[in-house]
Amino acid sequence: MFELIDSHAHIDEIEDIGSVIKDAKKNNIAAIIAVGTSFISNQKIMHLSEEYRNYVYPALGLFPWNIADEDFRDNMQFIRDNIKQAVGMGEIGLDYSKGIKERASKETQKSIFRELLKVAKDNNKPALIHSRYSWHDCLNICRELQIDKAVFHWYTGPLDILNQIIKSGYYISASPAAEYHEDHRKAIMAAPSDRLLLETDTPVTYCRGTELEYEARPSDVLRTLNAVAKLKNEDKAVIANVILKNTREFFNLY
Ligand SMILES: [Zn+2]
């Protein structure tokens, strides 16, 4: 048997958390990285990480679309005050889809992203990056600020930018969309296994609009592993061990 870590989970959005954690443990999920997105979400994440100590590890963040929230500055302060107890900074990043740009302009998003990355760097924490339609800017800003550790979560961008991500020493993570999403599948095939993490992005709904539709939970990281092993034509146990090692190093979890 092998162990897996869900490197990106919005468990603050799950109601029956006790049974979800129990189920994850039963499925050999060794740890869950809980990612925050707002002031309220970050507070919940910190509570959950205390309740499930040494199993749920907190990352603190700010979704690009929450920049327009009233309590956004309180969130920035909360992140600064609590980042030392977290294993990472995220979910942070840029989102250039139309609806989001209407809430927060590209320039506003970039300046907040820089501010957060500096806090991550000063505290020696890895960055968990949301880069929808903004892959190039996210990468450039990470390089400009000389960020050491970053993961481009659920990467679906172009392969030339992926190559630069890898060359810069960064990672990408695979989600359960590895079963069917073509751009995501291409990226996973192109990325070396030692630069891959696994995730579920729970409670995201996958296979939407089909009879296979389901809402992911951390134990579905097994689905991600199966899809990745198939795409890479590698033995599941072998790849699971490589990725477990990557993930422990990335988050400094031992
Ligand atoms: Zn997410």
mmCIF file of C-alpha atoms and ligand atoms in Angstrom:
data_model
loop_
_atom_site.group_PDB
_atom_site.id
_atom_site.type_symbol
_atom_site.label_atom_id
_atom_site.label_comp_id
_atom_site.label_asym_id
_atom_site.label_seq_id
_atom_site.Cartn_x
_atom_site.Cartn_y
_atom_site.Cartn_z
ATOM 1 C CA MET A 1 0.000 0.000 0.000
ATOM 2 C CA PHE A 2 1.110 3.589 -0.501
ATOM 3 C CA GLU A 3 0.315 6.932 1.054
ATOM 4 C CA LEU A 4 -0.989 10.044 -0.662
ATOM 5 C CA ILE A 5 -1.356 13.689 0.315
ATOM 6 C CA ASP A 6 -4.145 15.898 -0.976
ATOM 7 C CA SER A 7 -2.137 19.063 -1.623
ATOM 8 C CA HIS A 8 -5.082 21.379 -2.303
ATOM 9 C CA ALA A 9 -8.412 20.971 -0.509
ATOM 10 C CA HIS A 10 -11.099 23.514 0.408
ATOM 11 C CA ILE A 11 -12.225 21.511 3.417
ATOM 12 C CA ASP A 12 -13.683 24.613 5.056
ATOM 13 C CA GLU A 13 -16.461 24.290 2.450
ATOM 14 C CA ILE A 14 -17.348 20.725 3.459
ATOM 15 C CA GLU A 15 -20.104 20.150 6.021
ATOM 16 C CA ASP A 16 -19.632 16.559 7.217
ATOM 17 C CA ILE A 17 -15.939 17.074 7.872
ATOM 18 C CA GLY A 18 -15.605 14.379 10.560
ATOM 19 C CA SER A 19 -16.735 11.560 8.301
ATOM 20 C CA VAL A 20 -14.777 12.968 5.356
ATOM 21 C CA ILE A 21 -11.562 12.889 7.419
ATOM 22 C CA LYS A 22 -12.361 9.366 8.624
ATOM 23 C CA ASP A 23 -12.872 8.235 5.047
ATOM 24 C CA ALA A 24 -9.610 9.876 3.936
ATOM 25 C CA LYS A 25 -7.684 8.062 6.681
ATOM 26 C CA LYS A 26 -9.286 4.767 5.689
ATOM 27 C CA ASN A 27 -8.041 5.356 2.140
ATOM 28 C CA ASN A 28 -4.436 5.932 3.231
ATOM 29 C CA ILE A 29 -4.477 9.664 2.735
ATOM 30 C CA ALA A 30 -1.534 10.673 4.923
ATOM 31 C CA ALA A 31 -2.344 14.384 5.149
ATOM 32 C CA ILE A 32 -4.542 17.118 3.738
ATOM 33 C CA ILE A 33 -3.364 20.601 2.845
ATOM 34 C CA ALA A 34 -6.325 22.862 3.568
ATOM 35 C CA VAL A 35 -6.243 26.040 1.496
ATOM 36 C CA GLY A 36 -7.885 29.296 2.496
ATOM 37 C CA THR A 37 -9.501 31.815 0.180
ATOM 38 C CA SER A 38 -10.935 34.632 2.315
ATOM 39 C CA PHE A 39 -10.889 36.091 5.832
ATOM 40 C CA ILE A 40 -13.611 33.714 7.037
ATOM 41 C CA SER A 41 -12.190 30.746 5.171
ATOM 42 C CA ASN A 42 -8.680 31.290 6.591
ATOM 43 C CA GLN A 43 -10.079 31.405 10.127
ATOM 44 C CA LYS A 44 -11.942 28.128 9.545
ATOM 45 C CA ILE A 45 -8.811 26.561 8.087
ATOM 46 C CA MET A 46 -6.804 27.481 11.195
ATOM 47 C CA HIS A 47 -9.498 25.975 13.451
ATOM 48 C CA LEU A 48 -9.666 22.775 11.409
ATOM 49 C CA SER A 49 -5.903 22.396 11.476
ATOM 50 C CA GLU A 50 -6.013 22.639 15.273
ATOM 51 C CA GLU A 51 -8.876 20.172 15.511
ATOM 52 C CA TYR A 52 -7.147 17.674 13.220
ATOM 53 C CA ARG A 53 -3.586 18.435 14.225
ATOM 54 C CA ASN A 54 -0.856 16.612 12.280
ATOM 55 C CA TYR A 55 -3.384 15.602 9.658
ATOM 56 C CA VAL A 56 -4.919 18.801 8.303
ATOM 57 C CA TYR A 57 -2.209 21.367 7.554
ATOM 58 C CA PRO A 58 -3.189 24.976 6.920
ATOM 59 C CA ALA A 59 -2.311 27.200 3.979
ATOM 60 C CA LEU A 60 -3.598 30.771 4.118
ATOM 61 C CA GLY A 61 -4.733 32.641 1.064
ATOM 62 C CA LEU A 62 -6.899 35.055 -0.808
ATOM 63 C CA PHE A 63 -8.774 34.231 -3.996
ATOM 64 C CA PRO A 64 -8.405 36.913 -6.652
ATOM 65 C CA TRP A 65 -12.197 37.454 -6.638
ATOM 66 C CA ASN A 66 -12.210 38.074 -2.882
ATOM 67 C CA ILE A 67 -10.086 41.181 -3.317
ATOM 68 C CA ALA A 68 -13.348 43.124 -3.698
ATOM 69 C CA ASP A 69 -14.629 41.924 -0.293
ATOM 70 C CA GLU A 70 -15.176 44.397 2.497
ATOM 71 C CA ASP A 71 -12.966 42.446 4.902
ATOM 72 C CA PHE A 72 -10.156 42.011 2.421
ATOM 73 C CA ARG A 73 -7.661 44.133 4.397
ATOM 74 C CA ASP A 74 -8.547 42.231 7.576
ATOM 75 C CA ASN A 75 -7.709 39.071 5.688
ATOM 76 C CA MET A 76 -4.323 40.424 4.619
ATOM 77 C CA GLN A 77 -3.581 41.194 8.265
ATOM 78 C CA PHE A 78 -4.817 37.765 9.375
ATOM 79 C CA ILE A 79 -2.477 36.122 6.876
ATOM 80 C CA ARG A 80 0.501 38.132 8.125
ATOM 81 C CA ASP A 81 -0.361 37.320 11.754
ATOM 82 C CA ASN A 82 -0.789 33.587 11.196
ATOM 83 C CA ILE A 83 1.486 32.632 8.340
ATOM 84 C CA LYS A 84 4.144 31.224 10.679
ATOM 85 C CA GLN A 85 1.721 28.481 11.761
ATOM 86 C CA ALA A 86 0.844 27.625 8.142
ATOM 87 C CA VAL A 87 2.661 25.238 5.793
ATOM 88 C CA GLY A 88 2.065 27.452 2.769
ATOM 89 C CA MET A 89 0.556 30.570 1.263
ATOM 90 C CA GLY A 90 -2.489 29.826 -0.841
ATOM 91 C CA GLU A 91 -4.709 29.824 -2.609
ATOM 92 C CA ILE A 92 -3.367 33.014 -4.151
ATOM 93 C CA GLY A 93 -2.812 34.145 -7.709
ATOM 94 C CA LEU A 94 -4.388 35.835 -10.683
ATOM 95 C CA ASP A 95 -7.573 35.074 -12.578
ATOM 96 C CA TYR A 96 -8.086 36.723 -15.950
ATOM 97 C CA SER A 97 -11.488 35.241 -16.727
ATOM 98 C CA LYS A 98 -13.963 37.971 -17.624
ATOM 99 C CA GLY A 99 -16.214 37.898 -14.563
ATOM 100 C CA ILE A 100 -13.241 38.091 -12.199
ATOM 101 C CA LYS A 101 -11.539 40.954 -14.007
ATOM 102 C CA GLU A 102 -14.760 42.912 -13.548
ATOM 103 C CA ARG A 103 -14.471 42.429 -9.780
ATOM 104 C CA ALA A 104 -10.744 43.152 -9.567
ATOM 105 C CA SER A 105 -8.659 44.571 -12.406
ATOM 106 C CA LYS A 106 -5.487 42.864 -13.604
ATOM 107 C CA GLU A 107 -3.370 45.590 -12.019
ATOM 108 C CA THR A 108 -5.103 45.309 -8.644
ATOM 109 C CA GLN A 109 -4.791 41.528 -8.721
ATOM 110 C CA LYS A 110 -1.096 41.747 -9.556
ATOM 111 C CA SER A 111 -0.276 44.190 -6.792
ATOM 112 C CA ILE A 112 -2.038 42.038 -4.159
ATOM 113 C CA PHE A 113 -0.387 38.898 -5.533
ATOM 114 C CA ARG A 114 3.038 40.539 -5.194
ATOM 115 C CA GLU A 115 2.251 41.664 -1.664
ATOM 116 C CA LEU A 116 1.246 38.123 -0.654
ATOM 117 C CA LEU A 117 4.215 36.494 -2.351
ATOM 118 C CA LYS A 118 6.551 38.782 -0.434
ATOM 119 C CA VAL A 119 4.977 37.627 2.842
ATOM 120 C CA ALA A 120 5.428 34.009 1.704
ATOM 121 C CA LYS A 121 9.046 34.637 0.812
ATOM 122 C CA ASP A 122 9.848 36.479 4.049
ATOM 123 C CA ASN A 123 8.424 33.540 5.992
ATOM 124 C CA ASN A 124 9.965 30.872 3.789
ATOM 125 C CA LYS A 125 6.589 29.348 2.812
ATOM 126 C CA PRO A 126 5.733 27.774 -0.537
ATOM 127 C CA ALA A 127 3.097 29.460 -2.718
ATOM 128 C CA LEU A 128 -0.017 27.643 -3.982
ATOM 129 C CA ILE A 129 -0.978 29.431 -7.143
ATOM 130 C CA HIS A 130 -4.234 29.854 -9.012
ATOM 131 C CA SER A 131 -3.273 30.926 -12.548
ATOM 132 C CA ARG A 132 -6.406 30.741 -14.704
ATOM 133 C CA TYR A 133 -5.674 32.484 -18.033
ATOM 134 C CA SER A 134 -2.801 34.257 -16.288
ATOM 135 C CA TRP A 135 -0.101 31.604 -16.432
ATOM 136 C CA HIS A 136 2.521 33.870 -17.930
ATOM 137 C CA ASP A 137 2.017 36.753 -15.493
ATOM 138 C CA CYS A 138 1.975 34.394 -12.502
ATOM 139 C CA LEU A 139 5.244 32.852 -13.591
ATOM 140 C CA ASN A 140 6.906 36.192 -14.315
ATOM 141 C CA ILE A 141 5.916 37.635 -10.951
ATOM 142 C CA CYS A 142 7.244 34.545 -9.124
ATOM 143 C CA ARG A 143 10.523 34.879 -10.973
ATOM 144 C CA GLU A 144 10.750 38.620 -10.464
ATOM 145 C CA LEU A 145 10.344 38.150 -6.702
ATOM 146 C CA GLN A 146 12.729 35.184 -6.733
ATOM 147 C CA ILE A 147 10.223 32.855 -5.166
ATOM 148 C CA ASP A 148 11.858 29.501 -4.380
ATOM 149 C CA LYS A 149 8.879 27.209 -4.038
ATOM 150 C CA ALA A 150 5.624 27.477 -5.956
ATOM 151 C CA VAL A 151 3.027 25.072 -7.292
ATOM 152 C CA PHE A 152 0.785 26.004 -10.201
ATOM 153 C CA HIS A 153 -2.294 24.156 -9.080
ATOM 154 C CA TRP A 154 -4.453 22.222 -11.602
ATOM 155 C CA TYR A 155 -2.307 23.546 -14.444
ATOM 156 C CA THR A 156 -4.050 23.747 -17.824
ATOM 157 C CA GLY A 157 -1.889 26.344 -19.551
ATOM 158 C CA PRO A 158 0.375 26.136 -22.599
ATOM 159 C CA LEU A 159 3.301 23.713 -22.651
ATOM 160 C CA ASP A 160 5.942 26.355 -23.377
ATOM 161 C CA ILE A 161 5.019 28.138 -20.144
ATOM 162 C CA LEU A 162 4.990 24.769 -18.367
ATOM 163 C CA ASN A 163 8.587 24.234 -19.509
ATOM 164 C CA GLN A 164 9.551 27.564 -18.008
ATOM 165 C CA ILE A 165 7.734 26.699 -14.784
ATOM 166 C CA ILE A 166 9.767 23.491 -14.538
ATOM 167 C CA LYS A 167 13.012 25.235 -15.467
ATOM 168 C CA SER A 168 12.377 27.811 -12.761
ATOM 169 C CA GLY A 169 12.226 24.989 -10.198
ATOM 170 C CA TYR A 170 8.450 25.138 -9.691
ATOM 171 C CA TYR A 171 5.767 22.441 -9.578
ATOM 172 C CA ILE A 172 2.324 21.764 -10.960
ATOM 173 C CA SER A 173 -0.426 19.740 -9.306
ATOM 174 C CA ALA A 174 -2.797 17.263 -10.907
ATOM 175 C CA SER A 175 -6.506 17.238 -10.073
ATOM 176 C CA PRO A 176 -9.124 14.548 -10.810
ATOM 177 C CA ALA A 177 -9.706 16.370 -14.128
ATOM 178 C CA ALA A 178 -6.623 14.355 -15.190
ATOM 179 C CA GLU A 179 -9.167 11.710 -16.177
ATOM 180 C CA TYR A 180 -10.606 13.755 -19.024
ATOM 181 C CA HIS A 181 -9.459 17.377 -19.427
ATOM 182 C CA GLU A 182 -7.191 17.493 -22.484
ATOM 183 C CA ASP A 183 -5.051 20.530 -21.609
ATOM 184 C CA HIS A 184 -4.560 19.260 -18.086
ATOM 185 C CA ARG A 185 -3.644 15.780 -19.363
ATOM 186 C CA LYS A 186 -1.045 17.202 -21.756
ATOM 187 C CA ALA A 187 0.564 19.175 -18.954
ATOM 188 C CA ILE A 188 0.752 16.115 -16.682
ATOM 189 C CA MET A 189 2.357 14.063 -19.422
ATOM 190 C CA ALA A 190 4.912 16.797 -20.061
ATOM 191 C CA ALA A 191 5.808 17.477 -16.424
ATOM 192 C CA PRO A 192 8.506 15.324 -14.795
ATOM 193 C CA SER A 193 7.144 13.174 -11.946
ATOM 194 C CA ASP A 194 9.464 14.811 -9.464
ATOM 195 C CA ARG A 195 7.666 18.117 -10.104
ATOM 196 C CA LEU A 196 4.160 16.822 -9.635
ATOM 197 C CA LEU A 197 1.820 17.045 -6.665
ATOM 198 C CA LEU A 198 -1.664 15.520 -6.390
ATOM 199 C CA GLU A 199 -4.842 17.265 -5.311
ATOM 200 C CA THR A 200 -8.630 17.177 -5.385
ATOM 201 C CA ASP A 201 -9.585 20.865 -5.025
ATOM 202 C CA THR A 202 -12.498 19.468 -2.993
ATOM 203 C CA PRO A 203 -15.459 20.200 -3.069
ATOM 204 C CA VAL A 204 -15.163 20.845 -6.822
ATOM 205 C CA THR A 205 -17.611 18.935 -9.033
ATOM 206 C CA TYR A 206 -15.942 16.832 -11.728
ATOM 207 C CA CYS A 207 -17.357 15.256 -14.887
ATOM 208 C CA ARG A 208 -19.957 18.024 -14.742
ATOM 209 C CA GLY A 209 -23.012 17.484 -16.915
ATOM 210 C CA THR A 210 -22.380 13.767 -17.376
ATOM 211 C CA GLU A 211 -23.882 10.777 -15.569
ATOM 212 C CA LEU A 212 -20.485 10.324 -13.874
ATOM 213 C CA GLU A 213 -20.687 13.732 -12.169
ATOM 214 C CA TYR A 214 -19.438 13.760 -8.564
ATOM 215 C CA GLU A 215 -18.300 16.203 -5.886
ATOM 216 C CA ALA A 216 -14.716 15.469 -4.898
ATOM 217 C CA ARG A 217 -13.515 14.656 -1.396
ATOM 218 C CA PRO A 218 -9.874 14.283 -0.294
ATOM 219 C CA SER A 219 -10.006 10.488 -0.718
ATOM 220 C CA ASP A 220 -10.590 11.129 -4.442
ATOM 221 C CA VAL A 221 -6.907 11.977 -4.656
ATOM 222 C CA LEU A 222 -6.701 8.235 -5.421
ATOM 223 C CA ARG A 223 -8.550 8.962 -8.668
ATOM 224 C CA THR A 224 -5.973 11.622 -9.448
ATOM 225 C CA LEU A 225 -3.163 9.156 -8.797
ATOM 226 C CA ASN A 226 -4.753 6.500 -11.033
ATOM 227 C CA ALA A 227 -5.189 8.980 -13.880
ATOM 228 C CA VAL A 228 -1.620 10.277 -13.532
ATOM 229 C CA ALA A 229 -0.150 6.743 -13.455
ATOM 230 C CA LYS A 230 -2.070 5.884 -16.631
ATOM 231 C CA LEU A 231 -0.995 9.046 -18.426
ATOM 232 C CA LYS A 232 2.622 8.458 -17.501
ATOM 233 C CA ASN A 233 2.372 4.733 -18.094
ATOM 234 C CA GLU A 234 4.031 4.075 -14.781
ATOM 235 C CA ASP A 235 3.400 1.801 -11.844
ATOM 236 C CA LYS A 236 0.997 3.383 -9.361
ATOM 237 C CA ALA A 237 3.067 2.551 -6.281
ATOM 238 C CA VAL A 238 6.246 3.906 -7.833
ATOM 239 C CA ILE A 239 4.709 7.189 -8.873
ATOM 240 C CA ALA A 240 2.849 7.514 -5.559
ATOM 241 C CA ASN A 241 6.139 7.275 -3.683
ATOM 242 C CA VAL A 242 7.863 9.850 -5.870
ATOM 243 C CA ILE A 243 4.969 12.273 -5.422
ATOM 244 C CA LEU A 244 4.733 11.669 -1.675
ATOM 245 C CA LYS A 245 8.405 12.578 -1.398
ATOM 246 C CA ASN A 246 7.881 15.718 -3.549
ATOM 247 C CA THR A 247 4.966 16.785 -1.411
ATOM 248 C CA ARG A 248 6.726 16.260 1.912
ATOM 249 C CA GLU A 249 9.704 18.267 0.689
ATOM 250 C CA PHE A 250 7.528 20.995 -0.802
ATOM 251 C CA PHE A 251 5.578 21.614 2.409
ATOM 252 C CA ASN A 252 8.370 20.602 4.750
ATOM 253 C CA LEU A 253 6.173 17.879 6.268
ATOM 254 C CA TYR A 254 8.080 15.142 8.057
HETATM 255 ZN ZN ZN B 1 -8.716 25.733 -5.161
#
